[in-house]
C-alpha positions as a Markdown table, in Angstrom:
| # | Residue | x | y | z |
|---|---|---|---|---|
| 1 | Met | 74.0 | 52.7 | 75.9 |
| 2 | Ser | 71.3 | 53.5 | 78.4 |
| 3 | Ala | 71.8 | 56.4 | 80.8 |
| 4 | Arg | 70.5 | 54.1 | 83.6 |
| 5 | Ser | 72.9 | 51.1 | 83.1 |
| 6 | Asp | 72.8 | 50.4 | 86.8 |
| 7 | Glu | 69.2 | 49.2 | 86.6 |
| 8 | Pro | 68.4 | 45.6 | 85.6 |
| 9 | Ala | 67.5 | 45.1 | 82.0 |
| 10 | Gly | 63.8 | 44.8 | 81.3 |
| 11 | Glu | 60.8 | 46.6 | 80.0 |
| 12 | Glu | 61.2 | 50.4 | 79.9 |
| 13 | Glu | 58.9 | 52.2 | 82.3 |
| 14 | Pro | 55.8 | 53.9 | 80.8 |
| 15 | Ala | 57.2 | 57.4 | 81.8 |
| 16 | Ala | 60.4 | 56.7 | 80.0 |
| 17 | Arg | 58.6 | 55.5 | 76.9 |
| 18 | Ser | 56.5 | 58.7 | 77.0 |
| 19 | Ser | 59.6 | 60.9 | 77.3 |
| 20 | Ala | 61.3 | 59.1 | 74.4 |
| 21 | Ala | 58.3 | 59.6 | 72.2 |
| 22 | Asp | 57.7 | 63.2 | 73.1 |
| 23 | Ser | 61.4 | 64.0 | 72.3 |
| 24 | Gly | 60.7 | 63.3 | 68.6 |
| 25 | Asp | 63.9 | 61.2 | 68.4 |
| 26 | Pro | 64.2 | 60.3 | 64.7 |
| 27 | Gly | 66.2 | 57.2 | 65.7 |
| 28 | Gly | 63.5 | 55.7 | 67.8 |
| 29 | Thr | 60.8 | 53.5 | 66.3 |
| 30 | Gly | 57.3 | 52.7 | 67.2 |
| 31 | Pro | 55.2 | 49.6 | 66.5 |
| 32 | Gly | 56.1 | 48.1 | 63.2 |
| 33 | Gly | 59.4 | 50.1 | 63.0 |
| 34 | Ala | 57.6 | 53.4 | 62.4 |
| 35 | Pro | 59.3 | 56.5 | 63.8 |
| 36 | His | 58.2 | 57.8 | 67.2 |
| 37 | Gly | 55.6 | 60.6 | 66.8 |
| 38 | Ala | 54.4 | 63.3 | 69.1 |
| 39 | His | 51.5 | 61.2 | 70.3 |
| 40 | Arg | 53.6 | 58.0 | 71.0 |
| 41 | Ser | 52.8 | 58.2 | 74.7 |
| 42 | Tyr | 49.1 | 57.5 | 74.1 |
| 43 | Ala | 48.5 | 56.1 | 70.7 |
| 44 | Gly | 51.7 | 54.1 | 70.4 |
| 45 | Arg | 50.3 | 51.6 | 73.0 |
| 46 | Gly | 47.2 | 51.0 | 71.0 |
| 47 | Trp | 44.1 | 50.7 | 73.1 |
| 48 | Arg | 45.7 | 48.9 | 76.0 |
| 49 | Gly | 46.5 | 52.0 | 77.9 |
| 50 | Trp | 43.1 | 53.5 | 77.6 |
| 51 | His | 41.6 | 53.2 | 81.1 |
| 52 | Gly | 40.2 | 55.3 | 83.8 |
| 53 | Ser | 37.2 | 57.6 | 83.9 |
| 54 | Leu | 35.3 | 58.7 | 80.8 |
| 55 | Gly | 36.7 | 62.2 | 81.1 |
| 56 | Glu | 40.3 | 60.8 | 81.3 |
| 57 | Arg | 39.6 | 58.5 | 78.3 |
| 58 | Trp | 38.3 | 61.5 | 76.3 |
| 59 | Arg | 41.4 | 63.5 | 77.2 |
| 60 | Leu | 43.7 | 60.7 | 76.1 |
| 61 | Phe | 41.7 | 60.4 | 72.9 |
| 62 | Arg | 41.9 | 64.1 | 72.1 |
| 63 | Gly | 45.6 | 64.0 | 72.5 |
| 64 | Ser | 46.2 | 60.9 | 70.4 |
| 65 | Leu | 46.7 | 60.4 | 66.7 |
| 66 | Phe | 43.4 | 58.7 | 66.5 |
| 67 | Phe | 41.4 | 61.9 | 67.1 |
| 68 | Pro | 42.2 | 63.7 | 63.8 |
| 69 | Ala | 41.9 | 60.4 | 61.9 |
| 70 | Val | 38.3 | 60.0 | 63.3 |
| 71 | Val | 37.5 | 63.6 | 62.6 |
| 72 | Val | 38.6 | 63.2 | 58.9 |
| 73 | Met | 36.7 | 59.9 | 58.6 |
| 74 | Leu | 33.5 | 61.5 | 59.8 |
| 75 | Ile | 33.9 | 64.6 | 57.7 |
| 76 | Leu | 34.5 | 62.5 | 54.6 |
| 77 | Ala | 31.4 | 60.4 | 55.3 |
| 78 | Ala | 29.3 | 63.6 | 55.7 |
| 79 | Gly | 30.9 | 65.2 | 52.7 |
| 80 | Ala | 30.2 | 62.1 | 50.5 |
| 81 | Gly | 26.5 | 62.2 | 51.5 |
| 82 | Leu | 26.2 | 65.9 | 50.9 |
| 83 | Phe | 28.0 | 65.7 | 47.6 |
| 84 | Ala | 25.8 | 62.9 | 46.3 |
| 85 | Gly | 22.6 | 64.4 | 47.8 |
| 86 | Ser | 23.3 | 67.9 | 46.3 |
| 87 | Tyr | 23.8 | 66.6 | 42.8 |
| 88 | Thr | 20.9 | 64.1 | 43.0 |
| 89 | Tyr | 18.5 | 66.7 | 44.4 |
| 90 | Ala | 19.5 | 69.3 | 41.7 |
| 91 | Leu | 20.2 | 67.2 | 38.6 |
| 92 | Ala | 18.7 | 63.7 | 38.8 |
| 93 | Asp | 15.1 | 64.6 | 38.1 |
| 94 | Pro | 15.0 | 68.2 | 36.6 |
| 95 | Thr | 11.5 | 69.6 | 37.0 |
| 96 | Pro | 10.4 | 72.9 | 35.4 |
| 97 | Arg | 9.3 | 75.6 | 37.8 |
| 98 | Arg | 8.7 | 78.8 | 35.9 |
| 99 | Ile | 9.9 | 79.1 | 32.3 |
| 100 | Pro | 10.3 | 82.6 | 31.0 |
| 101 | Thr | 8.5 | 82.7 | 27.7 |
| 102 | Ala | 7.9 | 85.5 | 25.2 |
| 103 | Val | 4.5 | 85.8 | 23.5 |
| 104 | Val | 3.9 | 87.6 | 20.3 |
| 105 | Gly | 1.0 | 88.1 | 17.9 |
| 106 | Ile | -2.0 | 88.5 | 20.3 |
| 107 | Asp | -5.0 | 89.9 | 18.3 |
| 108 | Glu | -8.8 | 89.5 | 18.3 |
| 109 | Gly | -8.7 | 86.1 | 16.8 |
| 110 | Ser | -5.8 | 84.5 | 18.7 |
| 111 | Pro | -6.4 | 84.7 | 22.4 |
| 112 | Ser | -8.5 | 81.5 | 22.5 |
| 113 | Arg | -5.8 | 79.5 | 20.7 |
| 114 | Gln | -3.0 | 81.0 | 22.8 |
| 115 | Ala | -4.8 | 80.5 | 26.1 |
| 116 | Ala | -5.7 | 76.9 | 25.2 |
| 117 | Phe | -2.2 | 76.1 | 24.2 |
| 118 | Ile | -0.6 | 77.7 | 27.2 |
| 119 | Glu | -3.0 | 76.1 | 29.6 |
| 120 | Gly | -2.4 | 72.7 | 28.0 |
| 121 | Leu | 1.4 | 73.1 | 28.0 |
| 122 | Glu | 1.5 | 74.1 | 31.7 |
| 123 | Arg | -0.7 | 71.1 | 32.6 |
| 124 | Ala | 1.6 | 68.8 | 30.6 |
| 125 | Leu | 4.7 | 70.1 | 32.1 |
| 126 | Asp | 3.2 | 70.5 | 35.6 |
| 127 | Thr | 4.6 | 74.0 | 35.8 |
| 128 | Ser | 3.7 | 77.6 | 34.9 |
| 129 | Leu | 5.1 | 79.7 | 32.1 |
| 130 | Lys | 6.3 | 83.2 | 33.1 |
| 131 | Ile | 4.7 | 85.1 | 30.2 |
| 132 | Tyr | 6.3 | 88.3 | 28.7 |
| 133 | Asp | 4.4 | 90.1 | 26.0 |
| 134 | Tyr | 6.4 | 91.6 | 23.1 |
| 135 | Pro | 5.0 | 93.8 | 20.4 |
| 136 | Thr | 7.0 | 92.2 | 17.5 |
| 137 | Tyr | 8.7 | 89.0 | 16.7 |
| 138 | Ala | 12.0 | 90.7 | 16.3 |
| 139 | Ser | 11.8 | 92.2 | 19.8 |
| 140 | Ala | 11.0 | 88.7 | 21.2 |
| 141 | Arg | 14.0 | 87.2 | 19.4 |
| 142 | Glu | 16.2 | 90.0 | 20.9 |
| 143 | Ala | 15.0 | 88.9 | 24.4 |
| 144 | Val | 16.2 | 85.4 | 23.6 |
| 145 | Lys | 19.6 | 86.7 | 22.7 |
| 146 | Gln | 19.7 | 88.7 | 25.9 |
| 147 | Gln | 18.8 | 85.5 | 27.7 |
| 148 | Lys | 15.7 | 87.1 | 29.3 |
| 149 | Val | 13.4 | 84.3 | 27.9 |
| 150 | Phe | 13.9 | 80.7 | 27.0 |
| 151 | Ala | 11.2 | 80.4 | 24.3 |
| 152 | Val | 9.0 | 82.5 | 22.0 |
| 153 | Leu | 5.3 | 81.6 | 21.5 |
| 154 | Tyr | 4.3 | 83.2 | 18.2 |
| 155 | Val | 0.5 | 83.3 | 17.4 |
| 156 | Pro | -0.1 | 84.4 | 13.9 |
| 157 | Glu | -3.4 | 85.7 | 12.7 |
| 158 | Arg | -4.1 | 82.5 | 10.8 |
| 159 | Gly | -2.9 | 78.9 | 11.1 |
| 160 | Gly | -1.4 | 77.3 | 14.1 |
| 161 | Ile | 1.2 | 78.2 | 16.7 |
| 162 | Gln | 5.0 | 78.6 | 16.3 |
| 163 | Leu | 7.1 | 77.7 | 19.3 |
| 164 | Asp | 10.7 | 78.9 | 19.1 |
| 165 | Val | 13.1 | 77.3 | 21.6 |
| 166 | Ser | 16.7 | 78.2 | 22.3 |
| 167 | Gly | 19.0 | 75.1 | 22.7 |
| 168 | Ala | 22.0 | 77.3 | 23.5 |
| 169 | Ser | 20.1 | 79.1 | 26.3 |
| 170 | Gly | 19.2 | 75.8 | 28.0 |
| 171 | Ala | 19.3 | 72.4 | 26.2 |
| 172 | Ser | 17.2 | 70.7 | 28.9 |
| 173 | Val | 14.5 | 73.4 | 28.7 |
| 174 | Ala | 14.4 | 73.4 | 24.9 |
| 175 | Glu | 14.2 | 69.6 | 24.8 |
| 176 | Leu | 11.4 | 69.6 | 27.3 |
| 177 | Leu | 9.3 | 72.2 | 25.5 |
| 178 | Ala | 9.9 | 70.6 | 22.0 |
| 179 | Lys | 8.8 | 67.2 | 23.3 |
| 180 | Ala | 5.6 | 68.4 | 25.0 |
| 181 | Ala | 4.4 | 71.1 | 22.6 |
| 182 | Pro | 3.3 | 68.8 | 19.6 |
| 183 | Ala | 1.2 | 66.6 | 21.9 |
| 184 | Val | -0.4 | 69.6 | 23.6 |
| 185 | Gly | -1.2 | 71.2 | 20.2 |
| 186 | Ala | -2.8 | 67.9 | 18.9 |
| 187 | Lys | -5.0 | 67.7 | 22.0 |
| 188 | Ala | -6.0 | 71.4 | 21.6 |
| 189 | Gly | -6.6 | 71.0 | 17.8 |
| 190 | Val | -3.9 | 73.5 | 17.0 |
| 191 | Pro | -0.9 | 72.6 | 14.7 |
| 192 | Val | 2.4 | 73.5 | 16.3 |
| 193 | Val | 5.7 | 74.3 | 14.5 |
| 194 | Ile | 8.9 | 73.9 | 16.6 |
| 195 | Lys | 12.0 | 76.0 | 15.7 |
| 196 | Asp | 15.3 | 76.3 | 17.4 |
| 197 | Leu | 16.6 | 79.9 | 17.3 |
| 198 | Thr | 20.1 | 79.2 | 18.6 |
| 199 | Pro | 20.9 | 75.5 | 18.2 |
| 200 | Leu | 23.9 | 74.0 | 19.9 |
| 201 | Gln | 27.1 | 73.3 | 18.0 |
| 202 | Lys | 27.4 | 69.8 | 16.4 |
| 203 | Gly | 30.3 | 68.8 | 18.6 |
| 204 | Asp | 28.3 | 69.5 | 21.8 |
| 205 | Pro | 24.7 | 68.2 | 21.1 |
| 206 | Arg | 23.8 | 68.1 | 24.8 |
| 207 | Gly | 25.3 | 71.5 | 25.7 |
| 208 | Leu | 27.5 | 70.1 | 28.4 |
| 209 | Ala | 31.0 | 71.1 | 27.1 |
| 210 | Leu | 30.8 | 74.6 | 28.5 |
| 211 | Phe | 29.8 | 73.1 | 31.9 |
| 212 | Tyr | 32.7 | 70.7 | 31.8 |
| 213 | Ile | 35.3 | 73.3 | 31.0 |
| 214 | Ser | 34.0 | 75.6 | 33.8 |
| 215 | Leu | 34.0 | 72.6 | 36.2 |
| 216 | Ala | 37.7 | 71.9 | 35.2 |
| 217 | Ala | 38.6 | 75.5 | 35.9 |
| 218 | Val | 36.9 | 75.5 | 39.3 |
| 219 | Val | 38.4 | 72.3 | 40.5 |
| 220 | Val | 42.0 | 72.9 | 39.1 |
| 221 | Gly | 41.8 | 76.4 | 40.5 |
| 222 | Phe | 41.5 | 75.4 | 44.1 |
| 223 | Val | 43.6 | 72.3 | 43.7 |
| 224 | Gly | 46.4 | 74.5 | 42.4 |
| 225 | Ala | 46.1 | 76.7 | 45.5 |
| 226 | Ile | 46.3 | 73.6 | 47.7 |
| 227 | Gln | 49.5 | 72.5 | 45.9 |
| 228 | Leu | 51.1 | 76.0 | 46.3 |
| 229 | Gly | 50.4 | 75.7 | 50.0 |
| 230 | Leu | 52.1 | 72.3 | 50.2 |
| 231 | His | 55.1 | 72.7 | 47.9 |
| 232 | Ala | 55.7 | 76.5 | 47.9 |
| 233 | Arg | 54.5 | 77.5 | 51.3 |
| 234 | Asp | 57.3 | 80.1 | 51.8 |
| 235 | Leu | 55.8 | 82.4 | 49.1 |
| 236 | Asn | 54.8 | 85.8 | 50.5 |
| 237 | Pro | 51.3 | 87.1 | 49.9 |
| 238 | Ala | 52.1 | 89.1 | 46.7 |
| 239 | Glu | 54.0 | 86.1 | 45.3 |
| 240 | Arg | 51.2 | 83.7 | 46.1 |
| 241 | Ile | 48.7 | 85.9 | 44.3 |
| 242 | Ala | 51.0 | 86.3 | 41.3 |
| 243 | Phe | 51.6 | 82.5 | 41.0 |
| 244 | Thr | 47.9 | 81.9 | 41.4 |
| 245 | Ala | 47.3 | 84.2 | 38.5 |
| 246 | Gly | 50.1 | 82.6 | 36.5 |
| 247 | Tyr | 48.7 | 79.0 | 36.7 |
| 248 | Ala | 45.2 | 80.4 | 36.0 |
| 249 | Leu | 46.4 | 81.9 | 32.8 |
| 250 | Leu | 48.2 | 78.8 | 31.7 |
| 251 | Gly | 45.5 | 76.4 | 32.8 |
| 252 | Gly | 42.7 | 78.5 | 31.1 |
| 253 | Phe | 44.7 | 78.4 | 27.9 |
| 254 | Ala | 45.2 | 74.6 | 28.2 |
| 255 | Ile | 41.5 | 73.9 | 28.7 |
| 256 | Ala | 40.4 | 76.1 | 25.8 |
| 257 | Ala | 43.1 | 74.7 | 23.5 |
| 258 | Val | 42.2 | 71.1 | 24.2 |
| 259 | Val | 38.5 | 71.6 | 23.8 |
| 260 | Asp | 38.6 | 73.8 | 20.8 |
| 261 | Trp | 41.8 | 73.1 | 18.8 |
| 262 | Trp | 42.4 | 69.4 | 19.7 |
| 263 | Leu | 39.0 | 67.9 | 20.3 |
| 264 | Glu | 37.1 | 70.4 | 18.1 |
| 265 | Ala | 34.1 | 69.9 | 20.4 |
| 266 | Val | 33.1 | 73.6 | 20.6 |
| 267 | Asp | 34.2 | 76.5 | 18.4 |
| 268 | Leu | 35.2 | 79.0 | 21.1 |
| 269 | Pro | 35.8 | 82.7 | 20.8 |
| 270 | Phe | 39.2 | 81.7 | 21.9 |
| 271 | Val | 40.6 | 84.8 | 23.7 |
| 272 | Glu | 37.3 | 85.6 | 25.5 |
| 273 | Ser | 36.8 | 82.0 | 26.6 |
| 274 | Trp | 40.4 | 81.8 | 27.7 |
| 275 | Met | 40.1 | 84.9 | 29.9 |
| 276 | Ile | 36.8 | 83.6 | 31.4 |
| 277 | Leu | 38.5 | 80.3 | 32.3 |
| 278 | Ala | 41.5 | 82.1 | 33.7 |
| 279 | Leu | 39.4 | 84.4 | 35.8 |
| 280 | Thr | 37.4 | 81.4 | 37.0 |
| 281 | Met | 40.5 | 79.5 | 37.9 |
| 282 | Phe | 42.1 | 82.5 | 39.7 |
| 283 | Thr | 38.9 | 83.1 | 41.6 |
| 284 | Ser | 38.7 | 79.5 | 42.7 |
| 285 | Gly | 42.3 | 79.6 | 43.9 |
| 286 | Met | 41.8 | 82.8 | 45.8 |
| 287 | Val | 38.6 | 81.4 | 47.5 |
| 288 | Phe | 40.7 | 78.5 | 48.8 |
| 289 | Thr | 43.4 | 80.9 | 49.9 |
| 290 | Met | 40.9 | 82.9 | 51.8 |
| 291 | Phe | 39.5 | 79.9 | 53.6 |
| 292 | Asn | 43.0 | 78.7 | 54.3 |
| 293 | Thr | 43.6 | 82.0 | 56.0 |
| 294 | Leu | 40.4 | 81.7 | 58.0 |
| 295 | Phe | 40.4 | 78.0 | 58.8 |
| 296 | Gly | 43.9 | 76.7 | 58.3 |
| 297 | Lys | 44.3 | 73.1 | 57.4 |
| 298 | Trp | 40.5 | 72.6 | 57.2 |
| 299 | Ala | 40.1 | 75.1 | 54.3 |
| 300 | Val | 39.3 | 72.4 | 51.8 |
| 301 | Ile | 36.0 | 71.7 | 53.5 |
| 302 | Pro | 34.3 | 75.1 | 53.0 |
| 303 | Thr | 36.0 | 75.4 | 49.6 |
| 304 | Trp | 34.6 | 72.1 | 48.4 |
| 305 | Gly | 31.2 | 72.9 | 49.9 |
| 306 | Leu | 30.9 | 76.3 | 48.2 |
| 307 | Met | 32.4 | 75.6 | 44.8 |
| 308 | Val | 31.5 | 71.9 | 44.2 |
| 309 | Val | 28.6 | 70.8 | 46.4 |
| 310 | Leu | 26.7 | 74.1 | 46.0 |
| 311 | Gly | 28.2 | 75.9 | 43.1 |
| 312 | Asn | 28.5 | 73.3 | 40.3 |
| 313 | Pro | 25.0 | 71.7 | 40.5 |
| 314 | Ser | 23.4 | 75.2 | 40.7 |
| 315 | Ser | 25.4 | 76.7 | 37.9 |
| 316 | Gly | 22.9 | 75.9 | 35.2 |
| 317 | Gly | 25.5 | 74.1 | 33.1 |
| 318 | Ala | 24.2 | 70.6 | 33.4 |
| 319 | Val | 20.5 | 71.5 | 33.9 |
| 320 | Ser | 19.2 | 74.9 | 33.0 |
| 321 | Trp | 18.2 | 77.1 | 36.0 |
| 322 | Pro | 14.4 | 77.0 | 35.3 |
| 323 | Leu | 14.5 | 73.3 | 35.9 |
| 324 | Leu | 16.5 | 73.5 | 39.1 |
| 325 | Pro | 15.1 | 73.7 | 42.6 |
| 326 | Ser | 14.2 | 77.3 | 43.2 |
| 327 | Val | 16.9 | 77.8 | 45.8 |
| 328 | Phe | 19.6 | 76.4 | 43.5 |
| 329 | Gly | 18.2 | 78.4 | 40.6 |
| 330 | Phe | 18.7 | 81.6 | 42.6 |
| 331 | Ile | 22.0 | 81.2 | 44.3 |
| 332 | Gly | 23.7 | 79.6 | 41.3 |
| 333 | Arg | 24.0 | 82.9 | 39.5 |
| 334 | Trp | 25.9 | 84.5 | 42.4 |
| 335 | Leu | 28.5 | 81.8 | 42.9 |
| 336 | Pro | 31.7 | 81.5 | 40.8 |
| 337 | Pro | 30.7 | 78.3 | 38.9 |
| 338 | Gly | 27.4 | 79.7 | 37.8 |
| 339 | Ala | 28.9 | 83.0 | 36.8 |
| 340 | Ser | 31.6 | 81.2 | 34.7 |
| 341 | Val | 29.0 | 79.0 | 32.9 |
| 342 | Asn | 26.8 | 82.1 | 32.2 |
| 343 | Ala | 29.7 | 84.0 | 30.8 |
| 344 | Gln | 30.8 | 81.1 | 28.6 |
| 345 | His | 27.3 | 80.6 | 27.2 |
| 346 | Ala | 27.0 | 84.3 | 26.3 |
| 347 | Ala | 30.5 | 84.3 | 24.7 |
| 348 | Val | 30.0 | 81.2 | 22.6 |
| 349 | Tyr | 26.3 | 81.7 | 21.5 |
| 350 | Phe | 25.3 | 85.3 | 22.2 |
| 351 | Gly | 28.5 | 87.2 | 21.6 |
| 352 | Asp | 26.9 | 90.5 | 20.9 |
| 353 | His | 24.9 | 90.4 | 24.1 |
| 354 | Gln | 27.5 | 89.5 | 26.8 |
| 355 | Ser | 26.4 | 90.7 | 30.2 |
| 356 | Ala | 28.7 | 92.3 | 32.8 |
| 357 | Arg | 27.1 | 90.5 | 35.7 |
| 358 | Pro | 29.0 | 87.2 | 35.6 |
| 359 | Phe | 32.3 | 89.1 | 35.4 |
| 360 | Leu | 31.3 | 91.3 | 38.3 |
| 361 | Val | 30.4 | 88.2 | 40.3 |
| 362 | Leu | 33.7 | 86.5 | 39.6 |
| 363 | Gly | 35.6 | 89.7 | 40.2 |
| 364 | Ala | 33.8 | 90.3 | 43.5 |
| 365 | Trp | 34.7 | 86.8 | 44.8 |
| 366 | Ala | 38.3 | 87.2 | 43.6 |
| 367 | Leu | 38.9 | 90.6 | 45.1 |
| 368 | Gly | 37.0 | 89.8 | 48.3 |
| 369 | Ser | 39.0 | 86.6 | 48.8 |
| 370 | Ala | 42.3 | 88.4 | 48.1 |
| 371 | Ala | 41.4 | 91.2 | 50.5 |
| 372 | Val | 40.7 | 88.7 | 53.3 |
| 373 | Phe | 44.0 | 87.0 | 52.6 |
| 374 | Leu | 46.0 | 90.3 | 52.6 |
| 375 | Ile | 44.3 | 91.7 | 55.7 |
| 376 | Trp | 44.7 | 88.6 | 57.8 |
| 377 | Arg | 47.9 | 87.3 | 56.1 |
| 378 | His | 49.5 | 86.7 | 59.5 |
| 379 | Arg | 47.0 | 83.9 | 60.0 |
| 380 | His | 47.8 | 82.2 | 56.7 |
| 381 | Pro | 50.0 | 79.0 | 57.3 |
| 382 | Gly | 52.4 | 80.0 | 54.5 |
| 383 | Gly | 54.8 | 82.9 | 54.0 |
| 384 | Arg | 58.2 | 83.6 | 55.4 |
| 385 | Pro | 59.5 | 86.1 | 57.9 |
| 386 | Ala | 60.4 | 89.6 | 56.7 |
| 387 | Ser | 64.1 | 89.0 | 57.4 |
| 388 | Val | 64.2 | 85.8 | 55.4 |
| 389 | Ser | 62.3 | 87.5 | 52.6 |
| 390 | Ala | 64.8 | 90.4 | 52.5 |
| 391 | Glu | 67.8 | 88.0 | 52.4 |
| 392 | Ala | 66.2 | 86.1 | 49.6 |
| 393 | Asp | 65.6 | 89.3 | 47.6 |
| 394 | Ser | 69.2 | 90.4 | 48.2 |
| 395 | Ala | 70.5 | 87.0 | 47.0 |
| 396 | Ala | 68.4 | 87.1 | 43.9 |
| 397 | Ala | 69.6 | 90.7 | 43.0 |
| 398 | Pro | 72.3 | 90.9 | 40.4 |
């Protein structure tokens, strides 16, 4: 029964409607039977109550449920454009910039053949080769294993030219060189022999499997952190970090097992690849947790921008870094997706020449993100008060 039963029945006054809405009464309903929300006083009336000066309309809009919906709509539109633009710019038309190439066998008789071939190859590719001279063929092959160069140009004393590519170092670069070199040699009157020093495995002829498993670790890593925030928001900081590490270990194992044992696409050095995937997933989760600490509910925007819009196309997994735009080719090695791809490539194809840099990059992002989270943990939307935490610990004790 109404508290104002002495008044004639009729439409409730706007002030009364506003009060009922702001009270959050679960029994009340809005248009279409929906529960009254905090913004019922403005948005519940649709657009009919939006009148007055421009400033007043803006104030009403800012306080309505329409405002966050419009913000999300605009952010999604901008994000879709940036996402498509980033991948198209980096991957749709890969163009060689400077390809690190080792040259061996320069003597009195070979410079003319070498110079003519290199000049013709640069003209055909519309790029320049970054030449490194090596005294022996063995030292040049070692440089390939260390991933310092992507090809070896061997000029013997007699005969033609041997061009060694490395499919495992970069399938797109190897394919480009192998396609252009014979035509250049024919034009220069020099026979060319193509050899792949480190061919890709049969189950992954395009060299994309390692990119895909790294992508899976990156995406599932921060999605897992989002889900912890939604469904286990009362975890304290140490518990949140521990559970992030837990799902990273399980997720990394699952990815490696499916790709290697089930699909048999790539023969992985299982433990090393598993640990790389787990570290990647943990780093991605902690990056989101850091941004969640700094930006609250909008954390997915900088996480998506850093890890997916910038990190994945610049990782060198889908297109080798000499074919990427110069900015992407540089930053990719210092972001978690690029570090993960580089570590996996070395583990699978150059096991004796694994570099510490990708692990240092992943570790720096993980530790830096965890430090931000721990230092400003009071800003993180999750957690529970110390008293509640103590009571929970006491209840769990035997």
